[in-house]
Amino acid sequence: MRSPCQKTCNYFWLIGIIWILSGLNLEIAAQTTQNINVLFINEVDNEPAAKAVDVALTYLKKNIRYGLSVQLDSIEANKTDAKVLLETICNKYAASIEMKQTPHLILDTTKTGVASETVKSFTQALGLPTISASYGQEGDLRQWRDLDESKQKYLLQVMPPGDIIPEVIRSIVRRLNITNAAILYDETFVMDHKYKSLLQNIQTRHVITAIAKEGKREREEQIEKLRNLDINNFFILGNLQSIRSVLESVKPAYFERNFAWHAITQNEGEVSSQRDNATIMFLKPMAYTQYRDRLGLLRTTYNLNEEPQLSSAFYFDLALRSFLTIKEMLQSGAWPKDMEYLNCDDFQGGNTPQRNLDLREYFTKATEPTSYGTFDLVTQPKQPFNGYSYMKFEMDINVLQIRGGSSVNSKSIGTWTAGLDSPLVVKDEEQMKNLTADTVYRIFTVVQAPFIMRDETAPKGYKGYCIDLINEIAAIVHFDYTIQEVEDKKFGNMDEKGEWNGIVKKLIDKQADIGLGSMSVMAEREIVIDFTVPYYDLVGITIMMQRPSSPSSLFKFLTVLETNVWLCILAAYFFTSFLMWVFDRWSPYSYQNNREKYKDDEEKREFNLKECLWFCMTSLTPQGGGEAPKNLSGRLVAATWWLFGFIIIASYTANLAAFLTVSRLDTPVESLDDLAKQYKILYAPLNGSSAMTYFERMANIEQMFYEIWKDLSLNDSLTPLERSKLAVWDYPVSDKYTKMWQAMQEAALPATLEEAVARVRNSTAATGFAFLGDATDIRYLQLTNCDLQVVGEEFSRKPYAIAVQQGSHLKDQFNNAILTLLNKRQLEKLKEKWWKNDEAQAKCEKPEDQSDGISIQNIGGVFIVIFVGIGMACITLVFEYWWYRYRKNPRIIDVAEANGDRGNIKDQPGKLIDGVILGNSGEKFEKSNAALRPRFNQYPATFKPRF
C-alpha cells in the first residue's frame, strides 16, 4: 500500500501536468488568435446596438475557440451636426493611422438622417470596408446610391428589423383590400424613407405621421384630424407604451365596425389599455424555435437583455458575423496585405483608393448560427445587395380583445415572415375578416324620381336609378354606405358671399363622402368638389306643360252646328213636309186627284202626310227621296228642299272636318322662343336648381355684353368713323334671357318639384304655367302622369355624375367601376328598367295628333243613332202587328145583311167599311162559300202563328 505521502505527491504531480498543459494551450491559442481593428460608429440613443456589440466582444473573449481578438474603437454619433461628427470620425481615423492600427472594418449602426449619411460619405470617399445596419431600401442611402462594382463588394448594408417590420402593413393592406390608412409611429421606428415606398403601386390613400408626444389631448386632436381625412384604418407602430397611449386617446365610437386598429411592435410583451371595449389586430415578433436556446443563453449568461430583444439579437448576430468575416478573410489571404489608407485631409474628391476586396462574398458565406432569425442575404453576384438584405424572422398575428381595461382574450390567427414582399399566412380566415374595417361611406342625396325615391321596403329606405347604380359600384369597389337626405333639399349653389349649400356644402365640410342623385356637372362646383365620369348622358333643360284636354263626346258630330241651327233644320223639315202634303192634296194635277190619268204609270205614289215626311227625310241621304210629286207645285217644293239639303250637308261636312282639325292643332307653345314671346303663360324653374342658374347667368351675360357695347358706343376717345361703326338702330345684343329671367322672378320660382307640378296642373286657359327643369325629371313625370307633357327640344345640356370630396380616392375607384358598368351595358339596362319598364308608368290614352283619325269617343254617337233606329223599328214592327191583328180584325156578314145595311156599312159610294166581307152565313154555306173567307182565316192545319 502507498503511504499518504506518496498519494499527496501524485496529486501535486497531476496538478502540475494539468497546469503545464493549460499553459501550453494558452500559448498555442495566443499564437493562433487573429487580431482585428474595428471602428464602431453608433447613433445616440441606440442602446440595443451598443449593448449587443459589447456582448459580442465578451462572447468572443469567453469563447477562445473562435481565436479572435477585436480591438474596438467606438464613436457615438449625434443626429444633427454633420460637421462635428465628421471631424470626430476623421480624428479617430487619423489617430489609428498614426498608431498603425488602421481599422479593418467600419461597423455602422446609425439609423438614418444626418448621422447615417455622414458615415456613408466618409466610408465611400476613403474606400473603407463597411458593414452598415442603417435603415433604407435601394436608393434610400443617398451616399451609396451610385456605387461602382468594386465598392459594392465592400460597402454593405443589412436592414435592421425595425426597417422590415413596417412592410407587414403592405401585406395587410393587400390582404384586406384596405383603401385608406393612417400609420402612426414612435421613436422606435424610422419612417422617413417609407412615405413613398411603403404602399407604392397600391391604390390606398394613406398618411404616415409620428405619434403626438405632448399629451392625450394632442393625440385626440391628431386622431380627429386623421378621421376628418376620411380614414378608418389605423396602424400603430411603436413600443407597448406608445400603443397603449394611442388606444386610450381614441373615442369609443372609433372602435365600431367601420373602423379597424392594428398594433405592431418590436417587443414581445402584451398590450394593456384602459379601453372598455376594443378589438384590435396585434402583431409582435417571435423567435424561431431552433434559436430560442441560444437566445436564452445570451440573455442569462451574457446579459443580452436590452429591449427590444429582436433588435439586440440582430445587432449581436450582425457584429459577430462581421468580426468572423474579417477573420476569415485575413486567415485565408483574401485580405490585401498592402492596403492603402487615405487620410481625410488627403482626399481630393476623386482619389479614392482602389480596393481589390470582396467583403460581400465572405460575409454571405459565414456559417455562424444566429440567435433570433436567419440572415436573408443576396448571394447572386449581379443582384444589388444593399436594400435587399435583412434578417428573416416571424411575427405572430393575434386578435386581441380588450374589455374593462385589460386584455381578456388573445388568439393567434396567423403569422408573417419578415420580408420585403411576404404575404400573410392566415390560420383563421373568419377572424381575419372580422378585423377588417367595414368600408362605410356617408351618402347625401336629394329625392328626385326616378333617380332617388323613398321606399320603406327597400334595404336602405330608398330605391331608384341611382340606388341601383351605387349598389353596382359597391359590388365592384367593395364598400357599404349610409344614405340620408340633405336638409335643404338642394344639390348645391354658391351665394354672393361665396358660400355653398346643399350636397356641395356637405362634401366641403367633410360631412359626406358621396353626393348622389341627378346632380349636374358644373364648372363652379368642380372648383370645390370632384366629379366622377358621367354615369348619364347629356341632359338638358326642357319645358313641361299641362296636356291640353279636348273634351270627347259620343255626339261630338252634333256639336259642329249650334243647337238653334239644328232646331231650324228640324223646323224646316216639318214645314216642308207639311207644305208638300198640302200642295199634293189641293193641286188638281196631283196623283190622288187624277187617278184615272196616271193609272197606267208604273209608280203610283200618293203623297199623304206620312209619305211627305218620308220623302223629305230620304231626300237628305244619298239614297234619295224616290218618286217625286206629279204636280208642278209639289216638284218645286221638292227641288227647293233638295237645294236646301245639299247646302246643309256640304256645310256640315266641311265644318266637321275643320272642327276636329282645329281641336288637335291648339298648341300655344312649342319651343323656348314661343314661351319667351308670349305673356299669357307664366313660367319658372326650381329655385336653386341648375336651370335657374342657367337663366340667371344668361341674363347677366346679356347685360354685361350690352354694357360693353354701350361703353364702346359712348366712348369719347373713339373717332367719329369708329363710333359710326357701332351705331345701330336696334340693340346688337339680344335681351331674350333678360326678359325671361325677369318674367321668372315675377312668376315666383317654385321651391320644390311637387309645387311646380301642382302649379302646372292648376293651370287654366287664363292663367297658364310652364315649368322649366331637367329633361330627365320632366320625362319621368310625363311617363307617370297622363295630364303632363314635354314641350320643345332640350337646351343647355350637361351630364350627370357622382360627386365626391375634392382629392378623394373614390374618384378613381368610381371612375373605373362606372367604365366597367358602361362596357357591360349595365347602365343601359338601368335606363330601360326605370324609364321603359317602370311599374309606375301610367297607362294613358294615346293623344290625338294630326295624323290620327277621328276617335270612337267623338264619333260613337253615330253608332248609337243606328242602334236607336233599329230599336225604334223593332218597336214599330210590334205595334204594326198588334194594330193589324187586334184593332183591324175583319168580320164576316151575310149578303142579305149587307144589302139591308148597305147604307150603314158604306162610308162612301162604291166602298164598304174596312174589315167587312160579303158572304152567306150558316152551316150550309160553310163549305160552299169557303172561298169567300178572308185569306188570313184560311190557315193550314200545320200553321203556327209567329206571335
Short mmCIF file of C-alpha atoms in Angstrom, two decimals, residues 364-720:
data_model
loop_
_atom_site.label_atom_id
_atom_site.label_comp_id
_atom_site.label_asym_id
_atom_site.label_seq_id
_atom_site.Cartn_x
_atom_site.Cartn_y
_atom_site.Cartn_z
CA THR A 364 -22.63 35.85 -47.21
CA LYS A 365 -20.70 32.58 -46.74
CA ALA A 366 -20.29 32.92 -42.99
CA THR A 367 -21.82 29.97 -41.12
CA GLU A 368 -22.08 31.29 -37.59
CA PRO A 369 -25.52 30.38 -36.14
CA THR A 370 -27.88 33.22 -35.27
CA SER A 371 -29.84 33.80 -32.08
CA TYR A 372 -33.31 35.00 -33.27
CA GLY A 373 -33.79 34.65 -37.01
CA THR A 374 -31.76 33.89 -40.10
CA PHE A 375 -29.97 36.35 -42.35
CA ASP A 376 -31.57 36.60 -45.78
CA LEU A 377 -28.66 37.96 -47.81
CA VAL A 378 -28.45 38.41 -51.55
CA THR A 379 -25.96 35.87 -52.86
CA GLN A 380 -26.28 36.40 -56.62
CA PRO A 381 -23.26 38.45 -57.73
CA LYS A 382 -25.13 40.59 -60.24
CA GLN A 383 -28.01 41.42 -57.92
CA PRO A 384 -27.84 44.51 -55.64
CA PHE A 385 -27.05 43.67 -52.04
CA ASN A 386 -27.89 46.89 -50.26
CA GLY A 387 -31.58 47.45 -49.70
CA TYR A 388 -32.44 43.78 -50.20
CA SER A 389 -30.58 42.04 -47.36
CA TYR A 390 -32.10 41.65 -43.90
CA MET A 391 -32.73 39.28 -41.04
CA LYS A 392 -35.70 36.96 -41.53
CA PHE A 393 -37.93 36.26 -38.54
CA GLU A 394 -41.59 35.66 -37.82
CA MET A 395 -44.30 37.84 -36.36
CA ASP A 396 -47.32 36.39 -34.62
CA ILE A 397 -50.72 37.81 -35.69
CA ASN A 398 -53.19 37.95 -32.80
CA VAL A 399 -56.78 39.01 -32.30
CA LEU A 400 -56.69 40.99 -29.08
CA GLN A 401 -59.90 41.77 -27.22
CA ILE A 402 -59.71 44.43 -24.54
CA ARG A 403 -62.57 44.52 -22.04
CA GLY A 404 -62.72 46.53 -18.87
CA GLY A 405 -59.19 47.86 -19.20
CA SER A 406 -57.39 44.53 -19.66
CA SER A 407 -56.77 42.00 -22.40
CA VAL A 408 -59.34 39.28 -21.85
CA ASN A 409 -58.67 37.23 -24.95
CA SER A 410 -55.75 36.86 -27.30
CA LYS A 411 -55.89 34.38 -30.14
CA SER A 412 -53.24 33.69 -32.76
CA ILE A 413 -54.79 33.70 -36.24
CA GLY A 414 -51.67 33.62 -38.39
CA THR A 415 -48.05 34.57 -38.92
CA TRP A 416 -45.99 36.82 -41.11
CA THR A 417 -42.45 36.05 -42.17
CA ALA A 418 -40.40 39.22 -42.32
CA GLY A 419 -39.61 40.20 -45.89
CA LEU A 420 -39.96 42.89 -48.48
CA ASP A 421 -42.91 41.24 -50.20
CA SER A 422 -44.02 38.48 -47.88
CA PRO A 423 -47.72 37.51 -47.67
CA LEU A 424 -49.66 36.82 -44.52
CA VAL A 425 -50.17 33.19 -43.51
CA VAL A 426 -53.68 33.11 -42.05
CA LYS A 427 -54.98 30.21 -39.98
CA ASP A 428 -58.44 31.63 -39.25
CA GLU A 429 -59.98 33.42 -42.24
CA GLU A 430 -63.21 34.25 -40.41
CA GLN A 431 -61.40 36.04 -37.59
CA MET A 432 -59.29 37.90 -40.12
CA LYS A 433 -62.43 39.16 -41.89
CA ASN A 434 -63.85 40.32 -38.57
CA LEU A 435 -60.80 42.52 -38.09
CA THR A 436 -61.45 44.26 -41.37
CA ALA A 437 -63.00 47.70 -41.14
CA ASP A 438 -66.26 47.76 -42.97
CA THR A 439 -65.87 50.49 -45.53
CA VAL A 440 -68.97 52.57 -44.88
CA TYR A 441 -69.36 55.79 -46.84
CA ARG A 442 -71.77 58.59 -45.99
CA ILE A 443 -74.07 59.45 -48.88
CA PHE A 444 -76.21 62.56 -49.03
CA THR A 445 -78.89 62.89 -51.66
CA VAL A 446 -81.95 64.75 -52.89
CA VAL A 447 -85.13 62.80 -53.60
CA GLN A 448 -85.98 63.14 -57.27
CA ALA A 449 -87.75 60.39 -59.22
CA PRO A 450 -86.70 58.11 -60.76
CA PHE A 451 -83.12 58.62 -59.58
CA ILE A 452 -83.88 58.62 -55.85
CA MET A 453 -87.26 57.65 -54.41
CA ARG A 454 -88.33 56.78 -50.89
CA ASP A 455 -89.29 53.17 -50.30
CA GLU A 456 -89.77 51.85 -46.79
CA THR A 457 -89.46 48.28 -48.02
CA ALA A 458 -86.03 48.84 -49.60
CA PRO A 459 -82.91 47.83 -47.61
CA LYS A 460 -81.68 51.43 -47.29
CA GLY A 461 -85.11 53.03 -47.39
CA TYR A 462 -84.63 54.31 -50.95
CA LYS A 463 -84.90 52.99 -54.47
CA GLY A 464 -84.27 54.33 -57.94
CA TYR A 465 -81.78 54.53 -60.75
CA CYS A 466 -79.00 55.96 -58.58
CA ILE A 467 -79.59 53.37 -55.83
CA ASP A 468 -79.15 50.57 -58.35
CA LEU A 469 -76.08 52.33 -59.72
CA ILE A 470 -74.38 52.78 -56.33
CA ASN A 471 -75.15 49.14 -55.47
CA GLU A 472 -73.44 48.03 -58.67
CA ILE A 473 -70.42 50.23 -57.87
CA ALA A 474 -70.33 48.93 -54.28
CA ALA A 475 -70.18 45.36 -55.58
CA ILE A 476 -67.08 46.27 -57.60
CA VAL A 477 -65.27 48.57 -55.14
CA HIS A 478 -66.44 46.63 -52.03
CA PHE A 479 -67.98 49.08 -49.59
CA ASP A 480 -71.15 49.74 -47.67
CA TYR A 481 -72.94 53.04 -47.25
CA THR A 482 -75.44 55.02 -45.26
CA ILE A 483 -77.76 57.36 -47.10
CA GLN A 484 -79.76 60.36 -45.97
CA GLU A 485 -81.39 63.40 -47.50
CA VAL A 486 -79.75 66.79 -47.30
CA GLU A 487 -81.74 69.15 -45.09
CA ASP A 488 -82.32 71.97 -47.59
CA LYS A 489 -83.11 69.51 -50.43
CA LYS A 490 -80.64 71.20 -52.78
CA PHE A 491 -77.74 69.87 -54.77
CA GLY A 492 -75.64 72.95 -54.11
CA ASN A 493 -75.34 76.54 -55.24
CA MET A 494 -72.99 79.33 -54.30
CA ASP A 495 -74.38 82.59 -52.97
CA GLU A 496 -73.00 86.10 -53.32
CA LYS A 497 -70.68 85.56 -50.35
CA GLY A 498 -69.10 82.50 -51.96
CA GLU A 499 -70.77 80.10 -49.53
CA TRP A 500 -72.32 76.84 -50.65
CA ASN A 501 -75.44 74.97 -49.63
CA GLY A 502 -76.89 71.53 -50.24
CA ILE A 503 -74.82 68.46 -51.02
CA VAL A 504 -71.82 70.53 -52.08
CA LYS A 505 -71.58 72.06 -48.60
CA LYS A 506 -71.73 68.61 -47.00
CA LEU A 507 -68.83 67.46 -49.16
CA ILE A 508 -66.79 70.59 -48.46
CA ASP A 509 -67.34 70.25 -44.70
CA LYS A 510 -66.33 66.54 -44.82
CA GLN A 511 -69.76 65.57 -43.53
CA ALA A 512 -70.44 63.49 -46.64
CA ASP A 513 -68.30 61.15 -48.67
CA ILE A 514 -70.54 60.88 -51.71
CA GLY A 515 -73.15 63.13 -53.30
CA LEU A 516 -75.66 61.02 -55.16
CA GLY A 517 -78.57 61.95 -57.41
CA SER A 518 -79.35 63.76 -60.64
CA MET A 519 -76.51 66.18 -59.97
CA SER A 520 -75.24 68.20 -62.93
CA VAL A 521 -71.54 68.74 -63.54
CA MET A 522 -70.93 72.47 -63.31
CA ALA A 523 -67.70 74.43 -63.57
CA GLU A 524 -68.08 76.25 -60.25
CA ARG A 525 -68.84 73.00 -58.44
CA GLU A 526 -65.70 71.38 -59.81
CA ILE A 527 -63.65 74.08 -58.11
CA VAL A 528 -64.57 72.84 -54.63
CA ILE A 529 -65.52 69.16 -55.18
CA ASP A 530 -64.68 66.38 -57.62
CA PHE A 531 -66.96 64.56 -60.03
CA THR A 532 -66.64 61.08 -61.43
CA VAL A 533 -67.01 60.31 -65.11
CA PRO A 534 -70.64 60.89 -66.16
CA TYR A 535 -72.97 58.00 -65.49
CA TYR A 536 -75.81 59.53 -67.54
CA ASP A 537 -75.86 61.11 -70.99
CA LEU A 538 -76.02 64.83 -71.56
CA VAL A 539 -79.24 66.09 -70.01
CA GLY A 540 -80.67 69.45 -70.95
CA ILE A 541 -83.44 71.74 -69.79
CA THR A 542 -86.90 71.36 -71.29
CA ILE A 543 -90.43 72.66 -70.79
CA MET A 544 -93.30 70.87 -69.06
CA MET A 545 -96.87 72.00 -69.50
CA GLN A 546 -100.31 70.66 -68.85
CA ARG A 547 -101.54 68.41 -71.62
CA PRO A 548 -104.46 70.11 -73.39
CA SER A 549 -107.56 68.03 -72.82
CA SER A 550 -110.04 68.20 -75.69
CA PRO A 551 -113.41 67.06 -74.31
CA SER A 552 -114.62 63.95 -76.06
CA SER A 553 -118.31 63.23 -76.65
CA LEU A 554 -120.13 60.43 -78.36
CA PHE A 555 -122.29 63.05 -80.05
CA LYS A 556 -119.45 65.37 -80.92
CA PHE A 557 -120.64 65.38 -84.54
CA LEU A 558 -123.75 67.19 -83.32
CA THR A 559 -121.68 70.00 -81.76
CA VAL A 560 -120.50 71.15 -85.18
CA LEU A 561 -123.72 73.10 -85.54
CA GLU A 562 -125.27 75.10 -82.80
CA THR A 563 -128.49 74.00 -81.18
CA ASN A 564 -130.61 76.74 -82.77
CA VAL A 565 -129.34 75.68 -86.20
CA TRP A 566 -130.41 72.11 -85.57
CA LEU A 567 -133.83 73.34 -84.42
CA CYS A 568 -134.20 75.45 -87.55
CA ILE A 569 -133.29 72.48 -89.73
CA LEU A 570 -135.86 70.34 -87.91
CA ALA A 571 -138.49 73.04 -88.28
CA ALA A 572 -137.73 73.39 -91.99
CA TYR A 573 -138.09 69.63 -92.36
CA PHE A 574 -141.56 69.51 -90.82
CA PHE A 575 -142.72 72.68 -92.57
CA THR A 576 -141.56 71.45 -95.96
CA SER A 577 -143.19 68.04 -95.43
CA PHE A 578 -146.47 69.67 -94.41
CA LEU A 579 -146.37 72.08 -97.34
CA MET A 580 -145.72 69.25 -99.77
CA TRP A 581 -148.73 67.35 -98.41
CA VAL A 582 -150.95 70.43 -98.75
CA PHE A 583 -149.83 71.08 -102.35
CA ASP A 584 -150.37 67.47 -103.33
CA ARG A 585 -153.86 67.37 -101.79
CA TRP A 586 -155.12 70.57 -103.35
CA SER A 587 -153.37 70.52 -106.69
CA PRO A 588 -155.69 69.28 -109.47
CA TYR A 589 -152.68 67.69 -111.16
CA SER A 590 -151.62 65.52 -108.24
CA TYR A 591 -151.90 61.77 -108.36
CA GLN A 592 -154.64 61.48 -105.79
CA ASN A 593 -156.77 63.92 -107.75
CA ASN A 594 -156.09 62.28 -111.17
CA ARG A 595 -156.07 58.56 -110.58
CA GLU A 596 -157.52 57.71 -113.98
CA LYS A 597 -154.86 59.80 -115.73
CA TYR A 598 -151.97 58.09 -114.03
CA LYS A 599 -153.48 54.60 -113.75
CA ASP A 600 -151.11 53.21 -116.35
CA ASP A 601 -147.93 54.63 -114.67
CA GLU A 602 -145.66 52.04 -113.12
CA GLU A 603 -145.07 54.11 -109.98
CA LYS A 604 -148.16 55.38 -108.29
CA ARG A 605 -147.30 57.39 -105.14
CA GLU A 606 -149.90 59.19 -103.14
CA PHE A 607 -148.25 61.96 -101.09
CA ASN A 608 -150.16 61.85 -97.91
CA LEU A 609 -148.60 63.34 -94.77
CA LYS A 610 -146.67 60.17 -93.95
CA GLU A 611 -145.22 59.94 -97.45
CA CYS A 612 -144.22 63.59 -97.39
CA LEU A 613 -142.31 63.16 -94.15
CA TRP A 614 -140.54 60.11 -95.56
CA PHE A 615 -139.74 61.86 -98.82
CA CYS A 616 -138.13 64.85 -97.14
CA MET A 617 -136.10 62.63 -94.82
CA THR A 618 -134.75 60.33 -97.52
CA SER A 619 -134.00 63.27 -99.81
CA LEU A 620 -131.15 64.25 -97.42
CA THR A 621 -129.44 60.85 -97.90
CA PRO A 622 -127.52 59.54 -100.91
CA GLN A 623 -130.39 57.06 -101.41
CA GLY A 624 -132.69 59.89 -102.49
CA GLY A 625 -136.38 60.52 -101.84
CA GLY A 626 -137.82 58.28 -104.57
CA GLU A 627 -140.72 59.21 -106.93
CA ALA A 628 -141.31 62.97 -106.92
CA PRO A 629 -144.79 64.55 -106.84
CA LYS A 630 -146.73 64.67 -110.15
CA ASN A 631 -147.85 68.23 -109.81
CA LEU A 632 -145.51 71.11 -110.70
CA SER A 633 -146.03 72.95 -107.44
CA GLY A 634 -145.06 69.90 -105.45
CA ARG A 635 -141.97 69.41 -107.56
CA LEU A 636 -140.87 73.00 -106.93
CA VAL A 637 -141.19 72.39 -103.20
CA ALA A 638 -139.14 69.17 -103.56
CA ALA A 639 -136.44 70.92 -105.61
CA THR A 640 -136.22 73.67 -103.05
CA TRP A 641 -135.80 71.09 -100.31
CA TRP A 642 -133.12 69.29 -102.29
CA LEU A 643 -131.13 72.52 -102.70
CA PHE A 644 -131.53 73.27 -99.01
CA GLY A 645 -130.38 69.76 -98.05
CA PHE A 646 -127.36 69.93 -100.38
CA ILE A 647 -126.15 73.19 -98.83
CA ILE A 648 -126.76 72.00 -95.27
CA ILE A 649 -124.94 68.66 -95.82
CA ALA A 650 -121.99 70.34 -97.55
CA SER A 651 -121.67 72.95 -94.80
CA TYR A 652 -121.92 70.30 -92.09
CA THR A 653 -119.22 68.09 -93.69
CA ALA A 654 -116.79 70.97 -94.12
CA ASN A 655 -117.34 72.27 -90.62
CA LEU A 656 -116.97 68.82 -89.07
CA ALA A 657 -113.51 68.35 -90.64
CA ALA A 658 -112.39 71.84 -89.64
CA PHE A 659 -113.78 71.43 -86.15
CA LEU A 660 -111.82 68.23 -85.48
CA THR A 661 -108.62 69.61 -87.03
CA VAL A 662 -108.61 72.83 -85.05
CA SER A 663 -109.07 70.96 -81.78
CA ARG A 664 -105.88 69.00 -82.46
CA LEU A 665 -103.79 71.97 -83.57
CA ASP A 666 -104.44 74.08 -80.48
CA THR A 667 -100.87 74.16 -79.02
CA PRO A 668 -99.88 77.67 -77.86
CA VAL A 669 -96.18 76.92 -77.03
CA GLU A 670 -93.86 74.62 -78.96
CA SER A 671 -90.38 75.94 -78.06
CA LEU A 672 -88.45 78.19 -75.71
CA ASP A 673 -88.74 81.06 -78.17
CA ASP A 674 -92.52 80.70 -78.23
CA LEU A 675 -92.53 80.80 -74.45
CA ALA A 676 -90.36 83.92 -74.39
CA LYS A 677 -92.54 85.78 -76.92
CA GLN A 678 -95.84 85.36 -75.11
CA TYR A 679 -97.11 86.77 -71.82
CA LYS A 680 -100.22 84.73 -71.20
CA ILE A 681 -98.44 81.68 -69.79
CA LEU A 682 -96.19 82.11 -66.75
CA TYR A 683 -93.00 80.04 -66.48
CA ALA A 684 -90.19 79.42 -63.99
CA PRO A 685 -87.59 76.80 -62.94
CA LEU A 686 -87.00 75.43 -59.45
CA ASN A 687 -85.43 77.87 -57.03
CA GLY A 688 -81.77 76.95 -56.61
CA SER A 689 -81.71 74.47 -59.47
CA SER A 690 -79.20 74.28 -62.30
CA ALA A 691 -81.92 75.55 -64.65
CA MET A 692 -82.33 78.67 -62.53
CA THR A 693 -78.57 79.18 -62.57
CA TYR A 694 -78.57 78.88 -66.36
CA PHE A 695 -81.22 81.55 -66.96
CA GLU A 696 -79.76 83.87 -64.34
CA ARG A 697 -76.30 83.67 -65.86
CA MET A 698 -77.55 84.06 -69.42
CA ALA A 699 -79.39 87.22 -68.33
CA ASN A 700 -76.26 88.53 -66.62
CA ILE A 701 -74.15 87.79 -69.67
CA GLU A 702 -76.60 89.65 -71.91
CA GLN A 703 -76.46 92.60 -69.54
CA MET A 704 -72.67 92.52 -69.49
CA PHE A 705 -72.49 92.41 -73.31
CA TYR A 706 -74.93 95.29 -73.51
CA GLU A 707 -72.84 97.35 -71.08
CA ILE A 708 -69.72 96.60 -73.12
CA TRP A 709 -71.43 97.71 -76.34
CA LYS A 710 -72.82 100.81 -74.66
CA ASP A 711 -69.41 101.77 -73.27
CA LEU A 712 -67.86 101.31 -76.67
CA SER A 713 -70.51 103.32 -78.49
CA LEU A 714 -70.30 106.18 -75.97
CA ASN A 715 -66.52 106.20 -75.75
CA ASP A 716 -65.32 109.75 -76.44
CA SER A 717 -61.86 108.54 -77.32
CA LEU A 718 -63.15 106.88 -80.49
CA THR A 719 -63.02 108.71 -83.78
CA PRO A 720 -66.31 109.58 -85.48
#
